[in-house]
Amino acid sequence: MNAYLDLDALWRVLVAALAGGAGLVAVFSVALAGLAATRPTSEGGGGRPLGWVVAVTGFLVVAAGVVLGIWVMLAK
Amino acid sequence: MDSNTVLLGVVVATALAFDFTNGFHDTANAMATSIATGALRPKIAVALAAILNFLGAFLSLAVAATIATGIVEAGAITLTVVFAGLVGGLAWNLLTWYFGIPSSSSHALIGGVVGATLIAAGTSAVKGAGIVSKVLIPAVLAPLAAILVATIGTFLVYVITRKVPDGIRTRGFRIGQIGSASLVSLAHGTNDAQKTMGIITLALIANGTLGKDAGPPLWVIVCSASAIALGTYIGGWRIIRTLGKGLTEIETPQGFAAEGSSAAVIFASSHFGFPLSTTHVCAGSVIGSGLGKRLAEVRWHVAGQMATAWLLTLPAAAIVGAVAWKGADLIGGAGGVTVIFLLALLGGVGLYLASRRSTVNAANVNAEWTGRTPAPVKETVR
């Protein structure tokens, strides 16, 4: 079977794809949730400044992941 | 003009034509979900994809002058085999486009070359193990990997943002979706335009125009990049419709998760050298984005038709490739290749005319899914 299937490469692809495709997507969502938390709520509660930290950190992580992805692809 | 020059000219023209169909066949991969969710207006989406494909073609650093490496014996590849292979790939691309089915352009090309090689050099020149390991197994694994990643991604997206107000959510995911779709476009340009450059370079080397280890001349890079970008801009609307509306109804968060998954799987497979087809990955991601939100939102019969087409890609393109080679061989020389080229052209025009009877374009690509092609749009009177 191994002559036909490079299991090693397959595992790496799966792990990297999960980290990027599900992980970064989730981080982006967390950042959006952070952004939403900075807004005042309709019940009169104030916005939470911590949201900004979450949002900015999240977007930076995603941006770094994208740059890494492009770099890795072009380094071939 | 001697016959070698004619042969070379026809091969280059066929390669660029294939590149063009490669472009419009695969616009859907990057942009179908963005068009379906309204993140981008249809025309803007295809223009963005075209520009990124063009840029991507210039970004790739290494262009290998190889075709179907490890699948057929390198010695068996003559210019006529390459030509016949391209015709096989072209024919399959156009036929699947007519039926609005996303299918892998690389597999179509490989199929065409395998068919032409089989009839030109016999079974010994085709490596069965290569076909299994480089075509068949990846064709099964690519959509499965993408479905897994996109399902998890979509699930997480909905769980994490369930309390986020609609305004922020929609706007945020639209931007994210445009970004991830752009990545898919860029990756497509770097990978797929490269194949055509490789084929043309190979033809030039075989003709003695270029030295043995030469890279592609600038005009080859510019022509290949332009052909794929033009094809992308023209847009395979029939395929965009199937991928964006047919498989599942997509909301913005799903579109974002799907494109994110596609980009990640494509980047990872290109880096770790596991050959996955962009088309298979993107279709898998869209299915995953349907599964991740709520089970049973996927139209499995559409997915089934698509999977059937994927299974048929290799043999169907191989048959056309074999017939094209035999035809060119029977007539003989550059004349034979030219006749086949003209016949292929005729077939392409015929399919185009047939498609006009039920046009899918930027105006009706997002119409309610009732079957494959939407009700015709009324011509606006100017």
Tab-separated table of C-alpha atoms in Angstrom:
chain	number	residue	atom	x	y	z
A	1	MET	CA	0.000	0.000	0.000
A	2	ASN	CA	2.791	2.394	0.861
A	3	ALA	CA	4.085	2.259	-2.695
A	4	TYR	CA	0.818	3.821	-3.753
A	5	LEU	CA	0.206	6.112	-0.854
A	6	ASP	CA	2.668	8.459	0.790
A	7	LEU	CA	1.090	8.215	4.250
A	8	ASP	CA	3.683	10.486	5.762
A	9	ALA	CA	2.922	13.335	3.359
A	10	LEU	CA	-0.796	12.718	3.749
A	11	TRP	CA	-0.639	13.126	7.521
A	12	ARG	CA	1.325	16.329	7.233
A	13	VAL	CA	-1.138	17.704	4.718
A	14	LEU	CA	-4.060	16.850	6.981
A	15	VAL	CA	-2.496	18.398	10.080
A	16	ALA	CA	-1.385	21.554	8.271
A	17	ALA	CA	-4.739	21.863	6.516
A	18	LEU	CA	-6.618	21.481	9.800
A	19	ALA	CA	-4.403	24.079	11.478
A	20	GLY	CA	-4.877	26.526	8.633
A	21	GLY	CA	-8.310	25.662	7.343
A	22	ALA	CA	-10.126	25.088	10.619
A	23	GLY	CA	-7.715	26.693	13.123
A	24	LEU	CA	-7.196	30.057	11.462
A	25	VAL	CA	-10.844	30.177	10.443
A	26	ALA	CA	-11.750	29.725	14.115
A	27	VAL	CA	-9.231	32.387	15.196
A	28	PHE	CA	-10.795	34.805	12.710
A	29	SER	CA	-14.203	34.052	14.223
A	30	VAL	CA	-12.870	34.662	17.734
A	31	ALA	CA	-11.488	37.993	16.533
A	32	LEU	CA	-14.918	38.914	15.160
A	33	ALA	CA	-16.504	37.937	18.471
A	34	GLY	CA	-13.928	40.171	20.180
A	35	LEU	CA	-14.848	43.025	17.889
A	36	ALA	CA	-18.507	42.507	18.698
A	37	ALA	CA	-17.757	42.593	22.438
A	38	THR	CA	-16.389	46.133	22.144
A	39	ARG	CA	-19.816	47.397	21.096
A	40	PRO	CA	-22.299	48.549	23.757
A	41	THR	CA	-25.026	45.951	24.230
A	42	SER	CA	-28.683	46.724	23.608
A	43	GLU	CA	-29.471	46.179	27.313
A	44	GLY	CA	-27.388	49.234	28.147
A	45	GLY	CA	-24.210	47.402	29.111
A	46	GLY	CA	-20.975	49.077	28.071
A	47	GLY	CA	-18.596	47.664	25.508
A	48	ARG	CA	-15.706	45.609	26.828
A	49	PRO	CA	-12.273	47.019	25.884
A	50	LEU	CA	-10.741	43.543	26.232
A	51	GLY	CA	-12.524	42.806	22.974
A	52	TRP	CA	-10.061	45.013	21.126
A	53	VAL	CA	-7.133	42.964	22.412
A	54	VAL	CA	-8.799	39.740	21.303
A	55	ALA	CA	-9.757	41.192	17.917
A	56	VAL	CA	-6.373	42.715	17.086
A	57	THR	CA	-4.437	39.655	18.265
A	58	GLY	CA	-6.747	37.356	16.315
A	59	PHE	CA	-6.513	39.303	13.059
A	60	LEU	CA	-2.723	39.505	13.412
A	61	VAL	CA	-2.475	35.738	13.908
A	62	VAL	CA	-4.610	35.165	10.810
A	63	ALA	CA	-2.532	37.635	8.775
A	64	ALA	CA	0.673	35.940	9.919
A	65	GLY	CA	-0.767	32.562	8.926
A	66	VAL	CA	-1.658	33.842	5.467
A	67	VAL	CA	1.801	35.326	4.929
A	68	LEU	CA	3.373	32.070	6.089
A	69	GLY	CA	1.123	30.135	3.717
A	70	ILE	CA	2.047	32.256	0.687
A	71	TRP	CA	5.713	32.173	1.616
A	72	VAL	CA	5.676	28.414	1.992
A	73	MET	CA	3.901	27.962	-1.334
A	74	LEU	CA	6.261	30.249	-3.238
A	75	ALA	CA	9.369	28.784	-1.633
A	76	LYS	CA	8.796	25.588	-3.595
B	1	MET	CA	6.995	27.394	-43.278
B	2	ASP	CA	8.132	23.783	-42.844
B	3	SER	CA	5.973	21.119	-41.279
B	4	ASN	CA	7.859	21.200	-37.964
B	5	THR	CA	6.975	24.852	-37.514
B	6	VAL	CA	3.333	24.131	-38.312
B	7	LEU	CA	3.302	21.266	-35.797
B	8	LEU	CA	4.904	23.446	-33.150
B	9	GLY	CA	2.458	26.269	-33.848
B	10	VAL	CA	-0.549	23.970	-33.533
B	11	VAL	CA	0.750	22.466	-30.283
B	12	VAL	CA	1.335	25.924	-28.775
B	13	ALA	CA	-2.129	27.076	-29.880
B	14	THR	CA	-3.729	23.940	-28.411
B	15	ALA	CA	-1.816	24.369	-25.158
B	16	LEU	CA	-3.012	27.957	-24.841
B	17	ALA	CA	-6.573	26.901	-25.668
B	18	PHE	CA	-6.355	24.259	-22.936
B	19	ASP	CA	-4.967	26.888	-20.562
B	20	PHE	CA	-7.947	29.090	-21.402
B	21	THR	CA	-10.460	26.327	-20.609
B	22	ASN	CA	-8.455	25.551	-17.465
B	23	GLY	CA	-9.036	29.164	-16.439
B	24	PHE	CA	-12.754	29.330	-17.013
B	25	HIS	CA	-13.345	25.854	-15.675
B	26	ASP	CA	-11.714	26.768	-12.390
B	27	THR	CA	-13.063	30.284	-11.807
B	28	ALA	CA	-15.680	28.509	-9.756
B	29	ASN	CA	-13.137	27.012	-7.369
B	30	ALA	CA	-12.167	30.362	-5.959
B	31	MET	CA	-15.178	32.513	-6.635
B	32	ALA	CA	-18.365	30.408	-6.679
B	33	THR	CA	-18.965	30.801	-2.955
B	34	SER	CA	-18.166	34.533	-2.948
B	35	ILE	CA	-20.629	35.025	-5.787
B	36	ALA	CA	-23.287	32.865	-4.133
B	37	THR	CA	-23.112	34.715	-0.818
B	38	GLY	CA	-23.009	38.126	-2.468
B	39	ALA	CA	-19.630	38.960	-0.928
B	40	LEU	CA	-18.581	40.043	-4.399
B	41	ARG	CA	-20.649	41.027	-7.402
B	42	PRO	CA	-20.254	38.354	-10.099
B	43	LYS	CA	-18.294	40.498	-12.560
B	44	ILE	CA	-16.035	41.880	-9.823
B	45	ALA	CA	-15.372	38.362	-8.550
B	46	VAL	CA	-14.241	37.016	-11.913
B	47	ALA	CA	-12.135	40.124	-12.563
B	48	LEU	CA	-10.385	39.732	-9.199
B	49	ALA	CA	-9.794	36.040	-9.844
B	50	ALA	CA	-8.402	36.817	-13.305
B	51	ILE	CA	-5.933	39.383	-11.963
B	52	LEU	CA	-4.767	37.046	-9.207
B	53	ASN	CA	-4.377	34.137	-11.629
B	54	PHE	CA	-2.291	36.381	-13.894
B	55	LEU	CA	-0.079	37.477	-11.003
B	56	GLY	CA	0.147	33.943	-9.679
B	57	ALA	CA	1.485	32.746	-13.026
B	58	PHE	CA	4.434	35.111	-12.674
B	59	LEU	CA	5.052	34.231	-9.040
B	60	SER	CA	5.950	30.601	-9.539
B	61	LEU	CA	9.687	30.199	-9.410
B	62	ALA	CA	10.189	26.767	-10.847
B	63	VAL	CA	8.524	25.680	-14.053
B	64	ALA	CA	9.181	22.064	-14.757
B	65	ALA	CA	9.173	21.111	-18.429
B	66	THR	CA	7.483	17.850	-17.620
B	67	ILE	CA	4.058	16.467	-18.287
B	68	ALA	CA	2.500	13.470	-16.580
B	69	THR	CA	5.806	12.638	-14.869
B	70	GLY	CA	5.795	9.199	-13.347
B	71	ILE	CA	2.604	8.303	-15.173
B	72	VAL	CA	3.895	7.660	-18.685
B	73	GLU	CA	7.435	6.889	-19.836
B	74	ALA	CA	9.147	10.161	-20.652
B	75	GLY	CA	10.533	8.665	-23.853
B	76	ALA	CA	7.049	7.979	-25.177
B	77	ILE	CA	6.055	11.629	-25.120
B	78	THR	CA	6.290	13.050	-28.620
B	79	LEU	CA	4.844	16.345	-29.793
B	80	THR	CA	1.903	14.516	-31.343
B	81	VAL	CA	1.229	12.702	-28.057
B	82	VAL	CA	1.283	16.004	-26.195
B	83	PHE	CA	-1.047	17.473	-28.789
B	84	ALA	CA	-3.481	14.559	-28.615
B	85	GLY	CA	-3.377	14.671	-24.823
B	86	LEU	CA	-4.254	18.357	-24.889
B	87	VAL	CA	-7.159	17.681	-27.251
B	88	GLY	CA	-8.441	14.990	-24.871
B	89	GLY	CA	-8.190	17.360	-21.909
B	90	LEU	CA	-9.811	20.182	-23.861
B	91	ALA	CA	-12.714	18.025	-24.989
B	92	TRP	CA	-13.426	16.819	-21.451
B	93	ASN	CA	-13.148	20.337	-20.046
B	94	LEU	CA	-15.633	21.692	-22.574
B	95	LEU	CA	-18.071	18.814	-22.131
B	96	THR	CA	-18.092	19.047	-18.336
B	97	TRP	CA	-18.437	22.807	-18.598
B	98	TYR	CA	-21.496	22.352	-20.804
B	99	PHE	CA	-23.070	20.194	-18.115
B	100	GLY	CA	-21.910	22.563	-15.402
B	101	ILE	CA	-19.789	19.977	-13.610
B	102	PRO	CA	-16.600	20.993	-11.804
B	103	SER	CA	-13.918	18.503	-12.804
B	104	SER	CA	-10.166	18.500	-12.593
B	105	SER	CA	-8.351	20.001	-15.584
B	106	SER	CA	-5.115	18.277	-14.591
B	107	HIS	CA	-6.790	14.894	-14.516
B	108	ALA	CA	-8.322	15.590	-17.925
B	109	LEU	CA	-4.897	16.461	-19.321
B	110	ILE	CA	-3.283	13.406	-17.738
B	111	GLY	CA	-6.099	11.249	-19.113
B	112	GLY	CA	-5.586	12.620	-22.598
B	113	VAL	CA	-1.852	12.005	-22.485
B	114	VAL	CA	-2.322	8.490	-21.111
B	115	GLY	CA	-4.778	7.644	-23.880
B	116	ALA	CA	-2.516	9.014	-26.584
B	117	THR	CA	0.496	7.190	-25.116
B	118	LEU	CA	-1.406	3.904	-24.885
B	119	ILE	CA	-2.219	3.907	-28.566
B	120	ALA	CA	1.075	5.440	-29.678
B	121	ALA	CA	3.524	3.386	-27.634
B	122	GLY	CA	1.505	0.547	-26.115
B	123	THR	CA	0.619	-0.412	-22.569
B	124	SER	CA	4.242	-0.786	-21.467
B	125	ALA	CA	4.739	2.988	-21.721
B	126	VAL	CA	2.028	3.690	-19.145
B	127	LYS	CA	2.842	3.212	-15.478
B	128	GLY	CA	-0.232	1.788	-13.795
B	129	ALA	CA	1.168	2.369	-10.316
B	130	GLY	CA	1.702	6.030	-11.192
B	131	ILE	CA	-1.923	6.396	-12.205
B	132	VAL	CA	-3.097	4.834	-8.956
B	133	SER	CA	-0.803	6.836	-6.686
B	134	LYS	CA	-0.891	10.184	-8.479
B	135	VAL	CA	-4.406	10.295	-9.840
B	136	LEU	CA	-6.855	7.801	-8.377
B	137	ILE	CA	-5.936	7.860	-4.680
B	138	PRO	CA	-5.598	11.663	-4.513
B	139	ALA	CA	-8.948	11.994	-6.299
B	140	VAL	CA	-10.584	10.112	-3.429
B	141	LEU	CA	-8.566	11.728	-0.636
B	142	ALA	CA	-8.763	15.359	-1.793
B	143	PRO	CA	-12.490	15.823	-1.316
B	144	LEU	CA	-12.452	13.771	1.903
B	145	ALA	CA	-9.693	15.920	3.421
B	146	ALA	CA	-11.461	19.095	2.336
B	147	ILE	CA	-14.816	17.885	3.652
B	148	LEU	CA	-13.225	17.121	7.029
B	149	VAL	CA	-11.469	20.489	7.312
B	150	ALA	CA	-14.416	22.534	6.060
B	151	THR	CA	-16.931	20.710	8.265
B	152	ILE	CA	-14.887	21.383	11.393
B	153	GLY	CA	-14.172	24.960	10.287
B	154	THR	CA	-17.807	25.725	9.556
B	155	PHE	CA	-18.953	24.171	12.813
B	156	LEU	CA	-16.447	26.275	14.790
B	157	VAL	CA	-17.364	29.437	12.903
B	158	TYR	CA	-21.029	29.086	13.786
B	159	VAL	CA	-20.382	28.127	17.409
B	160	ILE	CA	-17.903	30.939	18.039
B	161	THR	CA	-19.924	33.696	16.414
B	162	ARG	CA	-23.425	32.676	17.506
B	163	LYS	CA	-23.719	35.739	19.757
B	164	VAL	CA	-22.100	38.165	17.331
B	165	PRO	CA	-24.598	40.670	15.879
B	166	ASP	CA	-25.549	40.040	12.258
B	167	GLY	CA	-23.999	43.250	10.963
B	168	ILE	CA	-20.486	42.549	12.204
B	169	ARG	CA	-20.760	38.886	11.382
B	170	THR	CA	-21.807	39.333	7.772
B	171	ARG	CA	-19.375	42.151	7.053
B	172	GLY	CA	-16.493	40.416	8.811
B	173	PHE	CA	-16.978	37.098	7.083
B	174	ARG	CA	-17.435	38.786	3.711
B	175	ILE	CA	-14.027	40.382	4.041
B	176	GLY	CA	-12.571	37.109	5.262
B	177	GLN	CA	-14.183	35.255	2.398
B	178	ILE	CA	-12.801	37.646	-0.212
B	179	GLY	CA	-9.363	37.248	1.330
B	180	SER	CA	-9.425	33.455	1.413
B	181	ALA	CA	-10.943	33.224	-2.084
B	182	SER	CA	-8.133	35.452	-3.329
B	183	LEU	CA	-5.610	33.036	-1.866
B	184	VAL	CA	-7.233	30.173	-3.754
B	185	SER	CA	-7.051	32.207	-6.996
B	186	LEU	CA	-3.409	33.034	-6.450
B	187	ALA	CA	-2.540	29.415	-5.733
B	188	HIS	CA	-4.424	28.373	-8.853
B	189	GLY	CA	-2.413	30.772	-11.007
B	190	THR	CA	0.905	29.562	-9.644
B	191	ASN	CA	0.047	25.891	-10.067
B	192	ASP	CA	-2.049	25.671	-13.210
B	193	ALA	CA	-0.522	28.280	-15.523
B	194	GLN	CA	2.753	26.514	-14.780
B	195	LYS	CA	1.501	23.355	-16.470
B	196	THR	CA	0.865	25.118	-19.772
B	197	MET	CA	4.218	26.875	-19.581
B	198	GLY	CA	5.793	23.482	-19.017
B	199	ILE	CA	4.022	21.977	-22.043
B	200	ILE	CA	4.970	24.821	-24.386
B	201	THR	CA	8.555	24.774	-23.120
B	202	LEU	CA	8.663	21.023	-23.686
B	203	ALA	CA	7.410	21.509	-27.246
B	204	LEU	CA	10.024	24.195	-27.901
B	205	ILE	CA	12.774	21.943	-26.557
B	206	ALA	CA	11.551	19.002	-28.643
B	207	ASN	CA	11.655	21.251	-31.712
B	208	GLY	CA	15.185	22.380	-30.948
B	209	THR	CA	14.110	26.009	-30.551
B	210	LEU	CA	15.275	25.928	-26.951
B	211	GLY	CA	18.257	24.220	-25.351
B	212	LYS	CA	17.722	21.014	-23.397
B	213	ASP	CA	17.493	22.517	-19.925
B	214	ALA	CA	16.103	25.910	-20.850
B	215	GLY	CA	13.407	27.612	-18.827
B	216	PRO	CA	10.368	29.151	-20.476
B	217	PRO	CA	11.009	32.348	-22.466
B	218	LEU	CA	9.179	35.471	-21.346
B	219	TRP	CA	6.617	35.304	-24.172
B	220	VAL	CA	5.586	31.832	-23.016
B	221	ILE	CA	5.037	33.062	-19.466
B	222	VAL	CA	3.083	36.108	-20.665
B	223	CYS	CA	0.929	34.091	-23.087
B	224	SER	CA	0.149	31.360	-20.533
B	225	ALA	CA	-0.657	33.888	-17.822
B	226	SER	CA	-2.883	35.836	-20.217
B	227	ALA	CA	-4.716	32.755	-21.483
B	228	ILE	CA	-5.560	31.498	-17.997
B	229	ALA	CA	-6.508	35.000	-16.820
B	230	LEU	CA	-8.726	35.611	-19.844
B	231	GLY	CA	-10.404	32.242	-19.339
B	232	THR	CA	-10.923	33.040	-15.672
B	233	TYR	CA	-12.476	36.391	-16.534
B	234	ILE	CA	-14.842	34.892	-19.110
B	235	GLY	CA	-15.913	32.693	-16.216
B	236	GLY	CA	-17.437	29.241	-16.378
B	237	TRP	CA	-20.785	30.466	-15.094
B	238	ARG	CA	-22.400	27.058	-15.476
B	239	ILE	CA	-19.836	25.560	-13.109
B	240	ILE	CA	-19.927	28.546	-10.754
B	241	ARG	CA	-23.654	27.974	-10.445
B	242	THR	CA	-23.311	24.286	-9.601
B	243	LEU	CA	-20.600	24.884	-7.013
B	244	GLY	CA	-22.132	28.016	-5.480
B	245	LYS	CA	-25.833	27.149	-5.600
B	246	GLY	CA	-26.176	23.506	-6.585
B	247	LEU	CA	-24.270	21.567	-3.943
B	248	THR	CA	-25.655	23.428	-0.979
B	249	GLU	CA	-27.116	26.820	-0.140
B	250	ILE	CA	-24.251	28.870	1.199
B	251	GLU	CA	-24.300	31.664	3.771
B	252	THR	CA	-21.404	34.051	4.265
B	253	PRO	CA	-19.849	32.237	7.282
B	254	GLN	CA	-19.972	28.976	5.336
B	255	GLY	CA	-18.412	30.597	2.293
B	256	PHE	CA	-15.601	31.910	4.451
B	257	ALA	CA	-15.001	28.528	6.070
B	258	ALA	CA	-15.120	26.775	2.684
B	259	GLU	CA	-12.561	29.055	1.036
B	260	GLY	CA	-10.358	29.015	4.130
B	261	SER	CA	-10.377	25.241	4.053
B	262	SER	CA	-9.653	25.136	0.308
B	263	ALA	CA	-6.758	27.549	0.608
B	264	ALA	CA	-5.252	25.619	3.535
B	265	VAL	CA	-5.593	22.194	1.898
B	266	ILE	CA	-4.157	23.437	-1.415
B	267	PHE	CA	-1.221	25.205	0.238
B	268	ALA	CA	-0.495	22.221	2.445
B	269	SER	CA	-0.674	19.687	-0.381
B	270	SER	CA	1.545	21.802	-2.596
B	271	HIS	CA	4.098	22.197	0.190
B	272	PHE	CA	4.215	18.577	1.279
B	273	GLY	CA	4.144	17.283	-2.263
B	274	PHE	CA	0.869	15.422	-2.089
B	275	PRO	CA	-0.807	16.121	-5.418
B	276	LEU	CA	-4.401	17.139	-4.809
B	277	SER	CA	-6.604	18.641	-7.482
B	278	THR	CA	-7.823	22.181	-6.719
B	279	THR	CA	-11.237	21.316	-8.101
B	280	HIS	CA	-11.669	18.255	-5.899
B	281	VAL	CA	-10.539	20.215	-2.850
B	282	CYS	CA	-12.887	23.125	-3.493
B	283	ALA	CA	-15.902	20.919	-4.161
B	284	GLY	CA	-15.118	18.998	-0.967
B	285	SER	CA	-14.888	22.232	1.005
B	286	VAL	CA	-18.273	23.392	-0.221
B	287	ILE	CA	-19.824	20.058	0.784
B	288	GLY	CA	-18.096	20.326	4.169
B	289	SER	CA	-19.462	23.819	4.688
B	290	GLY	CA	-22.939	22.389	4.156
B	291	LEU	CA	-22.336	19.525	6.586
B	292	GLY	CA	-20.803	21.773	9.229
B	293	LYS	CA	-23.787	24.008	9.531
B	294	ARG	CA	-26.546	21.460	9.639
B	295	LEU	CA	-26.477	17.922	8.357
B	296	ALA	CA	-28.508	17.030	5.266
B	297	GLU	CA	-28.254	20.453	3.699
B	298	VAL	CA	-26.117	18.981	0.931
B	299	ARG	CA	-27.783	17.968	-2.345
B	300	TRP	CA	-26.171	14.592	-2.566
B	301	HIS	CA	-27.453	13.810	-6.033
B	302	VAL	CA	-25.532	16.815	-7.370
B	303	ALA	CA	-22.458	15.659	-5.454
B	304	GLY	CA	-23.014	12.175	-6.861
B	305	GLN	CA	-23.111	13.424	-10.456
B	306	MET	CA	-19.915	15.311	-9.764
B	307	ALA	CA	-18.177	12.259	-8.318
B	308	THR	CA	-19.288	10.210	-11.322
B	309	ALA	CA	-17.759	12.813	-13.634
B	310	TRP	CA	-14.505	12.608	-11.671
B	311	LEU	CA	-14.409	8.846	-12.160
B	312	LEU	CA	-15.051	9.262	-15.876
B	313	THR	CA	-12.470	12.033	-16.363
B	314	LEU	CA	-9.476	9.771	-16.889
B	315	PRO	CA	-11.020	7.177	-19.229
B	316	ALA	CA	-13.084	9.716	-21.185
B	317	ALA	CA	-10.171	12.079	-21.808
B	318	ALA	CA	-8.022	9.048	-22.577
B	319	ILE	CA	-10.406	7.881	-25.297
B	320	VAL	CA	-10.466	11.320	-26.923
B	321	GLY	CA	-6.679	11.543	-26.612
B	322	ALA	CA	-6.257	8.124	-28.212
B	323	VAL	CA	-8.657	8.921	-31.061
B	324	ALA	CA	-6.971	12.288	-31.628
B	325	TRP	CA	-3.554	10.616	-31.820
B	326	LYS	CA	-4.790	7.867	-34.150
B	327	GLY	CA	-6.523	10.400	-36.390
B	328	ALA	CA	-3.480	12.634	-36.614
B	329	ASP	CA	-1.316	9.573	-37.247
B	330	LEU	CA	-3.540	8.201	-40.023
B	331	ILE	CA	-3.602	11.487	-41.910
B	332	GLY	CA	0.046	11.957	-41.072
B	333	GLY	CA	2.453	14.784	-40.378
B	334	ALA	CA	1.616	18.373	-39.573
B	335	GLY	CA	-1.453	18.158	-41.812
B	336	GLY	CA	-2.956	15.452	-39.611
B	337	VAL	CA	-2.424	17.463	-36.460
B	338	THR	CA	-3.909	20.534	-38.122
B	339	VAL	CA	-7.012	18.633	-39.234
B	340	ILE	CA	-7.582	17.286	-35.700
B	341	PHE	CA	-7.042	20.759	-34.304
B	342	LEU	CA	-9.688	22.188	-36.633
B	343	LEU	CA	-12.090	19.355	-35.750
B	344	ALA	CA	-11.580	20.053	-32.033
B	345	LEU	CA	-12.190	23.733	-32.681
B	346	LEU	CA	-15.401	22.863	-34.509
B	347	GLY	CA	-16.537	20.718	-31.575
B	348	GLY	CA	-15.811	23.542	-29.155
B	349	VAL	CA	-17.798	26.044	-31.207
B	350	GLY	CA	-20.651	23.537	-31.429
B	351	LEU	CA	-20.797	23.131	-27.643
B	352	TYR	CA	-20.651	26.888	-27.223
B	353	LEU	CA	-23.593	27.343	-29.572
B	354	ALA	CA	-25.509	24.588	-27.767
B	355	SER	CA	-24.852	26.340	-24.455
B	356	ARG	CA	-26.407	29.528	-25.810
B	357	ARG	CA	-29.783	27.824	-25.749
B	358	SER	CA	-29.703	27.852	-21.954
B	359	THR	CA	-27.197	30.498	-21.042
B	360	VAL	CA	-25.870	30.870	-17.529
B	361	ASN	CA	-24.153	34.206	-17.013
B	362	ALA	CA	-23.430	36.884	-14.443
B	363	ALA	CA	-27.089	37.905	-14.434
B	364	ASN	CA	-28.714	34.600	-13.555
B	365	VAL	CA	-25.910	32.629	-11.922
B	366	ASN	CA	-27.513	32.981	-8.493
B	367	ALA	CA	-31.074	32.170	-9.514
B	368	GLU	CA	-33.029	29.713	-7.379
B	369	TRP	CA	-31.721	26.151	-7.805
B	370	THR	CA	-34.343	24.132	-9.632
B	371	GLY	CA	-32.177	21.884	-11.715
B	372	ARG	CA	-29.032	22.668	-13.526
B	373	THR	CA	-29.624	25.729	-15.686
B	374	PRO	CA	-31.789	28.586	-14.464
B	375	ALA	CA	-34.724	30.072	-16.347
B	376	PRO	CA	-33.413	32.318	-19.112
B	377	VAL	CA	-33.006	35.983	-18.231
B	378	LYS	CA	-34.992	38.386	-20.328
B	379	GLU	CA	-32.764	40.518	-22.527
B	380	THR	CA	-32.766	44.032	-21.169
B	381	VAL	CA	-33.815	46.502	-23.830
B	382	ARG	CA	-31.453	49.423	-23.993
